[in-house]
Amino acid sequence: MPAPRFVDLLNAQIGNELSAHNQYLSVAVHYDALTMPQMAALFYGQALEERDHAMMMVQYLLDTDADVVIPGVEAPVPTFEGVVAPVELALAQEKKVTEQINQLLRVAREEGDFASEQFMQWFIKEQVEEVATMSDLLAVVNRNAHDIDDIEDYVAREQGGEGTDATAPRIAGA
């Protein structure tokens, strides 16, 4: 069974991931309303990814006979000005999640909880990718804020097509 401190933090992180899911839905709807289908699709996909991350954590807790507590989440930021603000928020969110994931790994290591430490390794790698993706997207959106066709072309060309990661933890309910 995982260390109790780790279980408490992981349950909280499930809420953080579900909150990120809701925030990305809000961002996707914003871009959908601007008739930016590539950006909308990117963020709808990001929302699903965050939900899957939460469910990976749920599955880990189930697999290790730990209690699962699904916390409530705050409402997402509902509206945005322009095309840059949502991506700025997304990058800030990914950086915050990176700190949270690092804290989970730190606690697992401090507690000598080797299984939980190993479980968190995939999330460390994932956060490097997420921050890099949002950083690149923010650079493109800032540079092309007045030319949404260029933004849409970039997303169509550069995003997606990754396929399934065979090293990813199992998703509860999948």
PDB file of N, CA and C in Angstrom, residues 3-10 100-114 116-117 120:
ATOM      1  N   ALA A   3       2.301   5.036   0.737  1.00  0.00           N
ATOM      2  CA  ALA A   3       2.420   5.829   1.960  1.00  0.00           C
ATOM      3  C   ALA A   3       1.193   6.735   2.111  1.00  0.00           C
ATOM      4  N   PRO A   4       0.673   6.860   3.317  1.00  0.00           N
ATOM      5  CA  PRO A   4      -0.523   7.693   3.529  1.00  0.00           C
ATOM      6  C   PRO A   4      -0.376   9.131   3.030  1.00  0.00           C
ATOM      7  N   ARG A   5       0.775   9.739   3.244  1.00  0.00           N
ATOM      8  CA  ARG A   5       0.998  11.111   2.732  1.00  0.00           C
ATOM      9  C   ARG A   5       0.857  11.155   1.219  1.00  0.00           C
ATOM     10  N   PHE A   6       1.395  10.135   0.557  1.00  0.00           N
ATOM     11  CA  PHE A   6       1.314  10.080  -0.899  1.00  0.00           C
ATOM     12  C   PHE A   6      -0.132   9.912  -1.340  1.00  0.00           C
ATOM     13  N   VAL A   7      -0.874   9.035  -0.668  1.00  0.00           N
ATOM     14  CA  VAL A   7      -2.280   8.800  -1.012  1.00  0.00           C
ATOM     15  C   VAL A   7      -3.077  10.097  -0.897  1.00  0.00           C
ATOM     16  N   ASP A   8      -2.865  10.835   0.174  1.00  0.00           N
ATOM     17  CA  ASP A   8      -3.581  12.104   0.354  1.00  0.00           C
ATOM     18  C   ASP A   8      -3.274  13.077  -0.776  1.00  0.00           C
ATOM     19  N   LEU A   9      -2.001  13.192  -1.109  1.00  0.00           N
ATOM     20  CA  LEU A   9      -1.614  14.108  -2.193  1.00  0.00           C
ATOM     21  C   LEU A   9      -2.126  13.629  -3.548  1.00  0.00           C
ATOM     22  N   LEU A  10      -2.108  12.327  -3.774  1.00  0.00           N
ATOM     23  CA  LEU A  10      -2.583  11.808  -5.062  1.00  0.00           C
ATOM     24  C   LEU A  10      -4.083  12.012  -5.204  1.00  0.00           C
ATOM     25  N   GLN A 100       3.152  20.279  -8.922  1.00  0.00           N
ATOM     26  CA  GLN A 100       2.364  19.316  -8.137  1.00  0.00           C
ATOM     27  C   GLN A 100       2.880  17.889  -8.330  1.00  0.00           C
ATOM     28  N   ILE A 101       3.182  17.545  -9.561  1.00  0.00           N
ATOM     29  CA  ILE A 101       3.709  16.203  -9.860  1.00  0.00           C
ATOM     30  C   ILE A 101       5.072  16.020  -9.198  1.00  0.00           C
ATOM     31  N   ASN A 102       5.925  17.038  -9.273  1.00  0.00           N
ATOM     32  CA  ASN A 102       7.229  16.956  -8.615  1.00  0.00           C
ATOM     33  C   ASN A 102       7.073  16.758  -7.115  1.00  0.00           C
ATOM     34  N   GLN A 103       6.092  17.417  -6.505  1.00  0.00           N
ATOM     35  CA  GLN A 103       5.847  17.256  -5.074  1.00  0.00           C
ATOM     36  C   GLN A 103       5.415  15.822  -4.756  1.00  0.00           C
ATOM     37  N   LEU A 104       4.567  15.255  -5.605  1.00  0.00           N
ATOM     38  CA  LEU A 104       4.158  13.860  -5.403  1.00  0.00           C
ATOM     39  C   LEU A 104       5.360  12.922  -5.443  1.00  0.00           C
ATOM     40  N   LEU A 105       6.231  13.120  -6.411  1.00  0.00           N
ATOM     41  CA  LEU A 105       7.432  12.286  -6.510  1.00  0.00           C
ATOM     42  C   LEU A 105       8.319  12.492  -5.283  1.00  0.00           C
ATOM     43  N   ARG A 106       8.464  13.738  -4.862  1.00  0.00           N
ATOM     44  CA  ARG A 106       9.284  14.054  -3.694  1.00  0.00           C
ATOM     45  C   ARG A 106       8.763  13.322  -2.444  1.00  0.00           C
ATOM     46  N   VAL A 107       7.447  13.350  -2.239  1.00  0.00           N
ATOM     47  CA  VAL A 107       6.855  12.694  -1.073  1.00  0.00           C
ATOM     48  C   VAL A 107       7.039  11.180  -1.159  1.00  0.00           C
ATOM     49  N   ALA A 108       6.819  10.610  -2.333  1.00  0.00           N
ATOM     50  CA  ALA A 108       7.025   9.161  -2.487  1.00  0.00           C
ATOM     51  C   ALA A 108       8.467   8.795  -2.134  1.00  0.00           C
ATOM     52  N   ARG A 109       9.403   9.610  -2.591  1.00  0.00           N
ATOM     53  CA  ARG A 109      10.819   9.336  -2.311  1.00  0.00           C
ATOM     54  C   ARG A 109      11.120   9.489  -0.828  1.00  0.00           C
ATOM     55  N   GLU A 110      10.608  10.557  -0.215  1.00  0.00           N
ATOM     56  CA  GLU A 110      10.830  10.771   1.222  1.00  0.00           C
ATOM     57  C   GLU A 110      10.263   9.630   2.058  1.00  0.00           C
ATOM     58  N   GLU A 111       9.150   9.081   1.624  1.00  0.00           N
ATOM     59  CA  GLU A 111       8.475   8.006   2.367  1.00  0.00           C
ATOM     60  C   GLU A 111       9.029   6.623   2.043  1.00  0.00           C
ATOM     61  N   GLY A 112       9.984   6.550   1.120  1.00  0.00           N
ATOM     62  CA  GLY A 112      10.513   5.249   0.710  1.00  0.00           C
ATOM     63  C   GLY A 112       9.460   4.415  -0.009  1.00  0.00           C
ATOM     64  N   ASP A 113       8.526   5.070  -0.659  1.00  0.00           N
ATOM     65  CA  ASP A 113       7.415   4.422  -1.374  1.00  0.00           C
ATOM     66  C   ASP A 113       7.848   4.238  -2.837  1.00  0.00           C
ATOM     67  N   PHE A 114       8.590   3.164  -3.081  1.00  0.00           N
ATOM     68  CA  PHE A 114       9.222   2.960  -4.379  1.00  0.00           C
ATOM     69  C   PHE A 114       8.228   2.725  -5.507  1.00  0.00           C
ATOM     70  N   SER A 116       5.173   3.940  -5.726  1.00  0.00           N
ATOM     71  CA  SER A 116       4.565   5.229  -6.068  1.00  0.00           C
ATOM     72  C   SER A 116       5.559   6.127  -6.789  1.00  0.00           C
ATOM     73  N   GLU A 117       6.818   6.065  -6.389  1.00  0.00           N
ATOM     74  CA  GLU A 117       7.845   6.839  -7.082  1.00  0.00           C
ATOM     75  C   GLU A 117       7.929   6.398  -8.544  1.00  0.00           C
ATOM     76  N   MET A 120       5.005   7.671 -10.621  1.00  0.00           N
ATOM     77  CA  MET A 120       5.060   9.096 -10.951  1.00  0.00           C
ATOM     78  C   MET A 120       6.037   9.416 -12.073  1.00  0.00           C
TER      79      MET A 120
END
